[in-house]
Amino acid sequence: MNVLVIGMGYVGTTTGLVLCEQGHKVIGLDIDKNKINSLNDGKLYFYEKGLDELLISHLNRENITFTTESMDAIQSSDIIFICVGTPKNEDGKADLQYVREVAMLIGRYINNYKLIVIKSTVPVGTAETVTNIIMENNRDHIPFDVVSNPEFLREGNALSDATNPDRIVIGSSNMEAAKMVSELFTKMTAPIVMTTSKTAELVKYASNSFLALKISFINELSTLCDRMNIDIDEISMGMGLDHRIGPYFLKAGLGYGGSCFPKDVDALLTTSKEYGVNLSILEQVVSINESKPLYFIEKVSRTLGELKNKRIAVLGLAFKSGTDDTRESPSLRIIEYLLNAQSIVRVHDPVVTTSMKEVEQFTNVIDTVRDVDAVLICTDWEEYKQLDWSKVKEVVKQPFVFDGRNILNKDELTKVGIHYYGIGKP
Ligand code: UDX
């Protein structure tokens, strides 16, 4: 099959390379010339483990090419994956301008039957909108089908999630078209859910919102654990062993961030209101999440006193480990609070370089923590777990460590003379 993938972000680039692995010839299309040049040179412009080797291997074997020329790309393909971004509008809705533009181009340039697959996270009803836009622009009434196939991959695990998904959801009004899409994934063992487009679209929002809810639940409970002197990680373990609950997404911390959860929860809330339904539970999920960075800062100031002129080391800028993405990262909110309180902020991240002028960034942790009044762990990087904390103790001014991700062992830190504060920890 000749496959075109439109939108070379995390989802599009990963989808394209995974389709190459499945034996298809792929063209990657994007309007951003810099992205396309970089990909054609074998360089990813974002950090994702395993993906760069795959890119070079498929470029060398001529299984994938990248272009900005939409007409040629559309006309030379049988299947088109739409993977463009759907960022959040000011009113909380998903912004569909890129999806609409792509649909318009497909309609304008369609030259023979095309199977169009929407992978981007899009509001319920978008497959219908895309169909209508293509029809309006498709003067010769060339046949096509639109299928919804939401992507569930996580940043930092993109490749393994895309090749070994828990499930494949395929929605369409035409079961023949849905079957054609399922045949693209014959090498995968995941169960396939065949349904309508609207259901497939809602499954994606419902899944992300439920995971966000799990995180907010455990985060709210961690506040109670703080007061009651109970360890939230032991609560998570005890709860997670119940199969009906499951052990995942029960790690208390600074709240969820990233490009998906915050935007998808807001989009589902907005959609539900349009239908006259108030998903008030999700309003709570959002407000608990937004309260976490300030709660953490309050914990720091209860111990340090006034934060003005205090030197604080912030370890981690990415919204989670394994990625260089800082979108909606709790770490940035924490830095903002510290700067507003006139603290002196020193930062470290193994892969992110900040452009913030008000902070000083270091390339190694020991330089970052030298002479500081407190160390704040804001991202769950492995490097921080493996750190020799006795060395940290030697160079800091005051031995206070606030672990916003509960990744360190309190007893080990206490042994070397550090005062350790976790989230929901005795
Ligand atoms: C998420 C979904 O998992 C994925 O299916 C979807 O396609 C895109 O959105 P991603 O944003 O890459 O993926 O990150 P994920 O690993 O799901 O984590 C989201 C946020 O939740 C991170 O900020 C993470 O630190 C936080 N989190 C996760 C917790 O705070 N506790 C947990 O137990 C799990």
Tab-separated table of C-alpha atoms and ligand atoms in Angstrom:
chain	number	residue	atom	x	y	z
A	1	MET	CA	0.000	0.000	0.000
A	2	ASN	CA	1.120	3.583	-0.656
A	3	VAL	CA	0.350	5.417	2.529
A	4	LEU	CA	0.402	9.152	3.135
A	5	VAL	CA	0.685	10.451	6.685
A	6	ILE	CA	-0.231	14.125	7.099
A	7	GLY	CA	1.214	15.944	10.135
A	8	MET	CA	4.730	15.025	11.248
A	9	GLY	CA	4.341	15.453	15.016
A	10	TYR	CA	4.803	12.695	17.598
A	11	VAL	CA	1.770	10.769	16.383
A	12	GLY	CA	2.354	11.234	12.633
A	13	THR	CA	6.076	10.467	12.650
A	14	THR	CA	5.590	7.377	14.810
A	15	THR	CA	2.605	6.182	12.746
A	16	GLY	CA	4.578	6.600	9.498
A	17	LEU	CA	7.541	4.609	10.772
A	18	VAL	CA	5.373	1.868	12.268
A	19	LEU	CA	3.556	1.541	8.925
A	20	CYS	CA	6.984	1.145	7.239
A	21	GLU	CA	7.681	-1.665	9.727
A	22	GLN	CA	4.420	-3.295	8.611
A	23	GLY	CA	5.768	-3.318	5.025
A	24	HIS	CA	4.098	-0.224	3.527
A	25	LYS	CA	5.653	2.602	1.489
A	26	VAL	CA	5.066	5.868	3.302
A	27	ILE	CA	5.140	9.572	2.459
A	28	GLY	CA	5.201	12.013	5.372
A	29	LEU	CA	3.652	15.417	4.636
A	30	ASP	CA	3.874	18.590	6.710
A	31	ILE	CA	3.581	22.319	6.005
A	32	ASP	CA	6.688	23.026	8.111
A	33	LYS	CA	9.736	22.996	5.797
A	34	ASN	CA	12.192	22.817	8.700
A	35	LYS	CA	10.571	19.659	10.071
A	36	ILE	CA	10.568	18.047	6.629
A	37	ASN	CA	14.226	18.968	5.936
A	38	SER	CA	15.260	17.627	9.304
A	39	LEU	CA	13.370	14.328	8.791
A	40	ASN	CA	14.816	13.921	5.274
A	41	ASP	CA	18.278	14.348	6.857
A	42	GLY	CA	17.457	11.501	9.258
A	43	LYS	CA	17.062	13.765	12.284
A	44	LEU	CA	14.057	13.812	14.600
A	45	TYR	CA	13.337	17.316	15.858
A	46	PHE	CA	11.957	15.906	19.132
A	47	TYR	CA	13.296	13.371	21.620
A	48	GLU	CA	11.763	9.888	21.487
A	49	LYS	CA	13.787	6.768	22.244
A	50	GLY	CA	14.208	4.237	19.409
A	51	LEU	CA	12.563	6.390	16.777
A	52	ASP	CA	15.706	7.958	15.289
A	53	GLU	CA	17.264	4.559	14.484
A	54	LEU	CA	14.028	3.507	12.782
A	55	LEU	CA	13.910	6.748	10.799
A	56	ILE	CA	17.434	6.272	9.457
A	57	SER	CA	16.835	2.615	8.656
A	58	HIS	CA	13.636	3.277	6.642
A	59	LEU	CA	15.101	6.344	4.916
A	60	ASN	CA	18.094	4.223	3.804
A	61	ARG	CA	15.766	1.513	2.495
A	62	GLU	CA	13.643	4.198	0.730
A	63	ASN	CA	10.511	3.060	2.561
A	64	ILE	CA	9.724	6.611	3.671
A	65	THR	CA	10.089	10.076	2.149
A	66	PHE	CA	9.062	13.457	3.505
A	67	THR	CA	7.612	16.378	1.581
A	68	THR	CA	5.701	19.658	1.804
A	69	GLU	CA	4.057	19.172	-1.633
A	70	SER	CA	0.475	18.208	-0.811
A	71	MET	CA	-0.907	17.661	-4.330
A	72	ASP	CA	1.703	15.090	-5.401
A	73	ALA	CA	1.568	13.383	-2.007
A	74	ILE	CA	-2.228	13.050	-2.004
A	75	GLN	CA	-2.433	11.889	-5.621
A	76	SER	CA	0.215	9.185	-5.282
A	77	SER	CA	-1.335	7.503	-2.215
A	78	ASP	CA	-4.126	4.966	-1.584
A	79	ILE	CA	-4.525	5.569	2.138
A	80	ILE	CA	-4.217	8.899	3.927
A	81	PHE	CA	-3.679	9.167	7.701
A	82	ILE	CA	-4.614	12.520	9.232
A	83	CYS	CA	-2.303	13.137	12.200
A	84	VAL	CA	-2.314	16.936	12.445
A	85	GLY	CA	-2.557	18.711	15.804
A	86	THR	CA	-5.851	19.644	17.448
A	87	PRO	CA	-4.678	22.183	20.042
A	88	LYS	CA	-6.935	23.763	22.645
A	89	ASN	CA	-8.906	26.884	21.690
A	90	GLU	CA	-9.363	29.745	24.137
A	91	ASP	CA	-12.835	28.380	24.965
A	92	GLY	CA	-11.480	24.898	25.810
A	93	LYS	CA	-12.618	23.335	22.532
A	94	ALA	CA	-10.341	21.362	20.209
A	95	ASP	CA	-9.194	23.646	17.377
A	96	LEU	CA	-10.003	21.873	14.112
A	97	GLN	CA	-8.473	24.364	11.688
A	98	TYR	CA	-5.633	22.008	10.624
A	99	VAL	CA	-8.002	19.050	10.217
A	100	ARG	CA	-10.321	21.203	8.068
A	101	GLU	CA	-7.432	22.452	5.893
A	102	VAL	CA	-6.256	18.888	5.289
A	103	ALA	CA	-9.805	17.750	4.391
A	104	MET	CA	-10.071	20.655	1.952
A	105	LEU	CA	-6.777	19.698	0.267
A	106	ILE	CA	-7.812	16.040	-0.015
A	107	GLY	CA	-11.121	17.086	-1.613
A	108	ARG	CA	-9.379	19.416	-4.022
A	109	TYR	CA	-6.657	16.988	-5.163
A	110	ILE	CA	-8.439	13.623	-4.970
A	111	ASN	CA	-7.786	11.718	-8.234
A	112	ASN	CA	-8.911	8.133	-7.425
A	113	TYR	CA	-10.453	6.215	-4.485
A	114	LYS	CA	-8.885	7.173	-1.144
A	115	LEU	CA	-9.263	5.639	2.274
A	116	ILE	CA	-8.897	8.446	4.817
A	117	VAL	CA	-8.037	7.554	8.397
A	118	ILE	CA	-8.311	10.117	11.209
A	119	LYS	CA	-5.737	9.468	13.945
A	120	SER	CA	-5.736	12.923	15.527
A	121	THR	CA	-7.794	13.275	18.716
A	122	VAL	CA	-10.921	14.986	17.415
A	123	PRO	CA	-14.335	15.891	18.861
A	124	VAL	CA	-17.292	13.613	18.277
A	125	GLY	CA	-18.692	14.269	14.806
A	126	THR	CA	-15.400	15.244	13.157
A	127	ALA	CA	-15.373	12.245	10.772
A	128	GLU	CA	-18.680	13.592	9.453
A	129	THR	CA	-17.273	17.121	9.151
A	130	VAL	CA	-14.218	15.796	7.274
A	131	THR	CA	-16.507	13.809	4.930
A	132	ASN	CA	-18.577	16.926	4.201
A	133	ILE	CA	-15.557	19.138	3.530
A	134	ILE	CA	-14.056	16.568	1.147
A	135	MET	CA	-17.407	16.233	-0.660
A	136	GLU	CA	-17.751	20.014	-1.052
A	137	ASN	CA	-14.328	20.238	-2.717
A	138	ASN	CA	-14.493	16.964	-4.665
A	139	ARG	CA	-15.938	18.300	-7.944
A	140	ASP	CA	-15.715	14.982	-9.864
A	141	HIS	CA	-17.417	12.988	-7.067
A	142	ILE	CA	-14.504	10.564	-6.779
A	143	PRO	CA	-15.314	7.930	-4.136
A	144	PHE	CA	-13.633	7.921	-0.730
A	145	ASP	CA	-14.241	6.683	2.817
A	146	VAL	CA	-13.421	8.254	6.173
A	147	VAL	CA	-12.499	6.032	9.119
A	148	SER	CA	-11.735	7.053	12.726
A	149	ASN	CA	-8.774	5.261	14.286
A	150	PRO	CA	-7.693	7.166	17.413
A	151	GLU	CA	-4.099	6.853	18.549
A	152	PHE	CA	-3.338	6.001	22.178
A	153	LEU	CA	0.480	6.204	22.191
A	154	ARG	CA	2.308	7.923	25.039
A	155	GLU	CA	5.255	10.231	24.546
A	156	GLY	CA	8.413	8.511	25.747
A	157	ASN	CA	6.861	5.114	24.856
A	158	ALA	CA	5.637	6.045	21.392
A	159	LEU	CA	7.222	3.195	19.482
A	160	SER	CA	6.303	0.356	21.822
A	161	ASP	CA	2.762	1.724	22.324
A	162	ALA	CA	2.229	2.061	18.565
A	163	THR	CA	3.534	-1.441	17.804
A	164	ASN	CA	1.941	-3.167	20.821
A	165	PRO	CA	-1.271	-1.266	21.548
A	166	ASP	CA	-3.741	-2.556	24.178
A	167	ARG	CA	-6.522	-2.229	21.594
A	168	ILE	CA	-7.161	-0.867	18.122
A	169	VAL	CA	-10.364	1.162	17.780
A	170	ILE	CA	-11.747	1.571	14.268
A	171	GLY	CA	-14.931	3.511	13.585
A	172	SER	CA	-16.763	4.050	10.317
A	173	SER	CA	-20.209	4.082	8.753
A	174	ASN	CA	-18.808	1.731	6.093
A	175	MET	CA	-17.683	-1.613	7.569
A	176	GLU	CA	-15.779	-2.486	4.365
A	177	ALA	CA	-13.621	0.615	4.844
A	178	ALA	CA	-13.134	-0.221	8.529
A	179	LYS	CA	-12.022	-3.724	7.531
A	180	MET	CA	-9.477	-2.299	5.077
A	181	VAL	CA	-7.958	-0.272	7.916
A	182	SER	CA	-7.868	-3.317	10.208
A	183	GLU	CA	-5.919	-5.179	7.492
A	184	LEU	CA	-3.119	-2.635	7.869
A	185	PHE	CA	-2.580	-3.948	11.392
A	186	THR	CA	-2.608	-7.711	10.711
A	187	LYS	CA	0.848	-8.095	12.273
A	188	MET	CA	-0.476	-6.775	15.598
A	189	THR	CA	-2.134	-9.021	18.159
A	190	ALA	CA	-4.259	-6.374	19.912
A	191	PRO	CA	-8.053	-6.804	20.012
A	192	ILE	CA	-9.849	-4.675	17.436
A	193	VAL	CA	-12.989	-2.746	18.353
A	194	MET	CA	-15.094	-2.120	15.231
A	195	THR	CA	-17.657	0.584	15.796
A	196	THR	CA	-19.105	3.857	14.523
A	197	SER	CA	-16.917	6.938	14.011
A	198	LYS	CA	-18.656	8.835	16.802
A	199	THR	CA	-18.048	6.015	19.280
A	200	ALA	CA	-14.395	5.731	18.273
A	201	GLU	CA	-13.970	9.490	18.722
A	202	LEU	CA	-15.584	9.419	22.173
A	203	VAL	CA	-13.589	6.347	23.312
A	204	LYS	CA	-10.410	8.425	22.995
A	205	TYR	CA	-11.692	11.336	25.104
A	206	ALA	CA	-13.292	9.003	27.635
A	207	SER	CA	-10.045	7.019	28.058
A	208	ASN	CA	-7.835	10.062	28.578
A	209	SER	CA	-10.359	11.696	30.910
A	210	PHE	CA	-10.658	8.530	33.000
A	211	LEU	CA	-6.874	8.288	33.348
A	212	ALA	CA	-6.746	11.964	34.359
A	213	LEU	CA	-9.463	11.191	36.918
A	214	LYS	CA	-7.405	8.350	38.384
A	215	ILE	CA	-4.453	10.714	38.778
A	216	SER	CA	-6.524	13.482	40.384
A	217	PHE	CA	-8.138	10.951	42.718
A	218	ILE	CA	-4.805	9.704	44.015
A	219	ASN	CA	-3.434	13.243	44.212
A	220	GLU	CA	-6.370	14.422	46.309
A	221	LEU	CA	-5.990	11.377	48.540
A	222	SER	CA	-2.285	12.189	48.948
A	223	THR	CA	-3.284	15.448	50.680
A	224	LEU	CA	-5.251	13.411	53.212
A	225	CYS	CA	-2.236	11.090	53.610
A	226	ASP	CA	-0.039	14.130	54.328
A	227	ARG	CA	-2.356	15.086	57.201
A	228	MET	CA	-2.792	11.520	58.483
A	229	ASN	CA	0.874	10.506	58.287
A	230	ILE	CA	0.106	7.639	55.917
A	231	ASP	CA	2.170	6.662	52.852
A	232	ILE	CA	0.179	7.233	49.623
A	233	ASP	CA	2.410	4.809	47.664
A	234	GLU	CA	1.363	2.001	50.003
A	235	ILE	CA	-2.283	3.003	49.513
A	236	SER	CA	-1.774	2.887	45.704
A	237	MET	CA	-0.171	-0.533	45.959
A	238	GLY	CA	-2.948	-1.882	48.179
A	239	MET	CA	-5.620	-0.489	45.868
A	240	GLY	CA	-3.903	-1.427	42.616
A	241	LEU	CA	-3.761	-5.125	43.434
A	242	ASP	CA	-7.533	-5.202	43.030
A	243	HIS	CA	-7.977	-6.199	39.369
A	244	ARG	CA	-11.001	-3.967	39.066
A	245	ILE	CA	-8.815	-0.951	39.919
A	246	GLY	CA	-5.421	-1.894	38.469
A	247	PRO	CA	-2.005	-0.546	39.499
A	248	TYR	CA	-1.509	2.032	36.743
A	249	PHE	CA	-2.012	5.781	36.906
A	250	LEU	CA	-2.158	5.730	40.684
A	251	LYS	CA	1.166	7.465	41.259
A	252	ALA	CA	0.696	10.630	43.293
A	253	GLY	CA	2.739	13.635	42.216
A	254	LEU	CA	2.484	17.171	40.953
A	255	GLY	CA	-0.461	16.528	38.637
A	256	TYR	CA	-0.712	15.478	35.010
A	257	GLY	CA	0.698	17.623	32.212
A	258	GLY	CA	1.592	17.176	28.574
A	259	SER	CA	-0.111	17.859	25.297
A	260	CYS	CA	-3.040	15.452	25.763
A	261	PHE	CA	-4.649	15.094	29.182
A	262	PRO	CA	-5.210	18.814	29.932
A	263	LYS	CA	-6.569	19.492	26.441
A	264	ASP	CA	-8.670	16.347	26.151
A	265	VAL	CA	-10.353	16.718	29.556
A	266	ASP	CA	-11.232	20.341	28.678
A	267	ALA	CA	-12.526	19.307	25.253
A	268	LEU	CA	-14.772	16.596	26.723
A	269	LEU	CA	-16.114	19.064	29.294
A	270	THR	CA	-16.893	21.589	26.551
A	271	THR	CA	-18.552	18.960	24.342
A	272	SER	CA	-20.686	17.659	27.214
A	273	LYS	CA	-21.894	21.197	27.981
A	274	GLU	CA	-22.892	21.636	24.344
A	275	TYR	CA	-25.110	18.596	24.791
A	276	GLY	CA	-26.587	19.993	28.008
A	277	VAL	CA	-24.760	17.530	30.258
A	278	ASN	CA	-22.567	18.700	33.104
A	279	LEU	CA	-19.698	16.252	33.668
A	280	SER	CA	-18.990	17.914	37.011
A	281	ILE	CA	-16.638	15.109	38.001
A	282	LEU	CA	-14.224	16.317	35.296
A	283	GLU	CA	-14.402	19.887	36.612
A	284	GLN	CA	-13.069	18.515	39.896
A	285	VAL	CA	-10.373	16.560	38.045
A	286	VAL	CA	-9.145	19.803	36.467
A	287	SER	CA	-9.296	21.895	39.620
A	288	ILE	CA	-7.465	19.259	41.725
A	289	ASN	CA	-4.813	19.055	39.020
A	290	GLU	CA	-4.357	22.814	38.904
A	291	SER	CA	-3.969	23.017	42.676
A	292	LYS	CA	-1.022	20.597	42.897
A	293	PRO	CA	1.948	22.868	41.997
A	294	LEU	CA	0.849	25.534	44.527
A	295	TYR	CA	0.267	22.861	47.186
A	296	PHE	CA	3.861	21.726	46.598
A	297	ILE	CA	5.232	25.275	46.867
A	298	GLU	CA	3.308	25.796	50.120
A	299	LYS	CA	4.940	22.654	51.469
A	300	VAL	CA	8.370	24.085	50.576
A	301	SER	CA	7.653	27.463	52.162
A	302	ARG	CA	6.295	25.887	55.365
A	303	THR	CA	9.770	24.394	55.849
A	304	LEU	CA	12.012	27.125	54.434
A	305	GLY	CA	10.004	30.148	55.578
A	306	GLU	CA	10.039	33.120	53.225
A	307	LEU	CA	11.128	32.051	49.726
A	308	LYS	CA	12.529	35.477	48.800
A	309	ASN	CA	16.262	35.226	47.953
A	310	LYS	CA	16.305	31.502	48.736
A	311	ARG	CA	18.344	29.488	46.226
A	312	ILE	CA	16.230	26.640	44.920
A	313	ALA	CA	17.281	23.822	42.578
A	314	VAL	CA	14.502	22.510	40.321
A	315	LEU	CA	15.360	19.078	38.932
A	316	GLY	CA	13.346	18.317	35.804
A	317	LEU	CA	11.553	20.537	33.299
A	318	ALA	CA	9.805	17.953	31.073
A	319	PHE	CA	6.190	17.080	31.968
A	320	LYS	CA	7.340	13.493	32.581
A	321	SER	CA	10.497	11.447	32.024
A	322	GLY	CA	11.372	10.082	28.584
A	323	THR	CA	10.390	13.208	26.674
A	324	ASP	CA	11.681	16.724	25.972
A	325	ASP	CA	8.110	18.053	25.974
A	326	THR	CA	7.414	20.814	28.514
A	327	ARG	CA	3.836	21.561	27.454
A	328	GLU	CA	1.652	22.028	30.566
A	329	SER	CA	4.563	20.786	32.668
A	330	PRO	CA	3.912	21.241	36.426
A	331	SER	CA	7.614	22.083	36.700
A	332	LEU	CA	7.074	25.337	34.773
A	333	ARG	CA	4.222	26.362	37.084
A	334	ILE	CA	6.457	25.663	40.084
A	335	ILE	CA	9.260	27.778	38.611
A	336	GLU	CA	6.753	30.585	37.993
A	337	TYR	CA	5.645	30.524	41.657
A	338	LEU	CA	9.272	30.534	42.815
A	339	LEU	CA	10.167	33.469	40.566
A	340	ASN	CA	7.105	35.408	41.747
A	341	ALA	CA	8.292	34.802	45.314
A	342	GLN	CA	11.730	36.182	44.221
A	343	SER	CA	13.640	32.964	44.788
A	344	ILE	CA	16.891	32.334	42.913
A	345	VAL	CA	16.091	29.407	40.646
A	346	ARG	CA	18.644	26.947	39.248
A	347	VAL	CA	17.378	24.240	36.918
A	348	HIS	CA	18.473	20.933	35.423
A	349	ASP	CA	16.945	18.551	32.905
A	350	PRO	CA	18.752	15.727	31.044
A	351	VAL	CA	17.121	16.604	27.703
A	352	VAL	CA	15.330	19.960	27.888
A	353	THR	CA	17.175	23.251	27.431
A	354	THR	CA	15.146	26.148	28.747
A	355	SER	CA	14.903	29.540	27.071
A	356	MET	CA	13.789	31.176	30.342
A	357	LYS	CA	16.136	34.065	31.113
A	358	GLU	CA	15.227	34.347	34.785
A	359	VAL	CA	16.675	30.945	35.697
A	360	GLU	CA	20.168	29.490	35.481
A	361	GLN	CA	20.468	26.077	33.816
A	362	PHE	CA	23.281	23.605	34.521
A	363	THR	CA	24.265	20.459	32.658
A	364	ASN	CA	24.987	18.417	35.756
A	365	VAL	CA	22.999	17.932	38.931
A	366	ILE	CA	25.798	18.573	41.424
A	367	ASP	CA	26.472	22.029	39.913
A	368	THR	CA	22.736	22.728	40.018
A	369	VAL	CA	22.362	21.936	43.714
A	370	ARG	CA	25.533	23.694	44.905
A	371	ASP	CA	24.750	26.080	47.813
A	372	VAL	CA	20.991	25.756	47.464
A	373	ASP	CA	18.454	25.977	50.288
A	374	ALA	CA	16.280	23.228	48.814
A	375	VAL	CA	16.179	20.699	45.993
A	376	LEU	CA	12.818	20.159	44.242
A	377	ILE	CA	12.288	17.020	42.129
A	378	CYS	CA	9.757	17.934	39.451
A	379	THR	CA	10.250	15.211	36.793
A	380	ASP	CA	10.647	11.469	37.412
A	381	TRP	CA	13.940	11.087	35.513
A	382	GLU	CA	15.872	7.870	36.217
A	383	GLU	CA	19.041	9.970	36.633
A	384	TYR	CA	17.610	11.529	39.821
A	385	LYS	CA	16.726	8.114	41.247
A	386	GLN	CA	20.284	6.920	40.646
A	387	LEU	CA	21.960	10.021	42.073
A	388	ASP	CA	24.551	9.712	44.869
A	389	TRP	CA	22.611	11.765	47.416
A	390	SER	CA	25.524	11.817	49.874
A	391	LYS	CA	27.363	13.981	47.319
A	392	VAL	CA	24.340	16.268	47.134
A	393	LYS	CA	24.379	16.603	50.928
A	394	GLU	CA	28.034	17.735	50.776
A	395	VAL	CA	27.402	20.656	48.408
A	396	VAL	CA	23.979	22.053	49.365
A	397	LYS	CA	23.578	24.920	51.831
A	398	GLN	CA	20.548	23.346	53.555
A	399	PRO	CA	19.770	19.619	53.126
A	400	PHE	CA	16.076	19.827	52.201
A	401	VAL	CA	14.776	17.631	49.360
A	402	PHE	CA	11.154	17.942	48.192
A	403	ASP	CA	10.288	15.001	45.973
A	404	GLY	CA	7.300	16.007	43.841
A	405	ARG	CA	7.301	12.622	42.110
A	406	ASN	CA	7.862	10.258	45.034
A	407	ILE	CA	10.815	8.642	43.266
A	408	LEU	CA	13.357	8.642	46.100
A	409	ASN	CA	13.769	6.453	49.155
A	410	LYS	CA	13.250	8.486	52.325
A	411	ASP	CA	15.297	6.143	54.524
A	412	GLU	CA	18.348	6.309	52.240
A	413	LEU	CA	18.239	10.100	52.109
A	414	THR	CA	17.692	10.379	55.869
A	415	LYS	CA	20.732	8.122	56.429
A	416	VAL	CA	22.980	10.631	54.616
A	417	GLY	CA	21.538	13.526	56.621
A	418	ILE	CA	18.949	14.891	54.193
A	419	HIS	CA	15.486	16.027	55.315
A	420	TYR	CA	13.127	14.382	52.846
A	421	TYR	CA	9.567	15.507	51.998
A	422	GLY	CA	7.476	13.535	49.505
A	423	ILE	CA	3.873	13.821	48.346
A	424	GLY	CA	1.493	12.097	50.778
A	425	LYS	CA	4.399	10.635	52.774
A	426	PRO	CA	4.685	10.328	56.564
B	1	UDX	C1	-1.419	10.371	27.221
B	1	UDX	C2	-2.171	9.015	27.112
B	1	UDX	O1	-1.608	8.062	28.029
B	1	UDX	C3	-2.121	8.483	25.701
B	1	UDX	O2	-2.907	7.309	25.616
B	1	UDX	C4	-2.666	9.543	24.767
B	1	UDX	O3	-2.628	9.130	23.439
B	1	UDX	C5	-1.905	10.847	24.915
B	1	UDX	O4	-1.970	11.261	26.281
B	1	UDX	P1	1.120	11.198	27.431
B	1	UDX	O5	0.544	12.596	27.521
B	1	UDX	O6	2.273	10.974	26.524
B	1	UDX	O7	-0.025	10.151	26.969
B	1	UDX	O8	1.563	10.808	28.921
B	1	UDX	P2	1.193	9.736	30.051
B	1	UDX	O9	2.320	8.813	30.228
B	1	UDX	O10	-0.143	9.167	29.857
B	1	UDX	O11	1.181	10.696	31.331
B	1	UDX	C6	0.343	11.847	31.405
B	1	UDX	C7	0.621	12.670	32.646
B	1	UDX	O12	0.156	11.992	33.803
B	1	UDX	C8	2.095	12.951	32.926
B	1	UDX	O13	2.202	14.299	33.357
B	1	UDX	C9	2.470	12.000	34.048
B	1	UDX	O14	3.524	12.467	34.825
B	1	UDX	C10	1.163	11.964	34.815
B	1	UDX	N1	0.962	10.753	35.615
B	1	UDX	C11	0.836	9.530	35.002
B	1	UDX	C12	0.872	10.837	37.000
B	1	UDX	O15	0.974	11.920	37.579
B	1	UDX	N2	0.643	9.689	37.713
B	1	UDX	C13	0.498	8.483	37.118
B	1	UDX	O16	0.277	7.511	37.853
B	1	UDX	C14	0.605	8.398	35.719
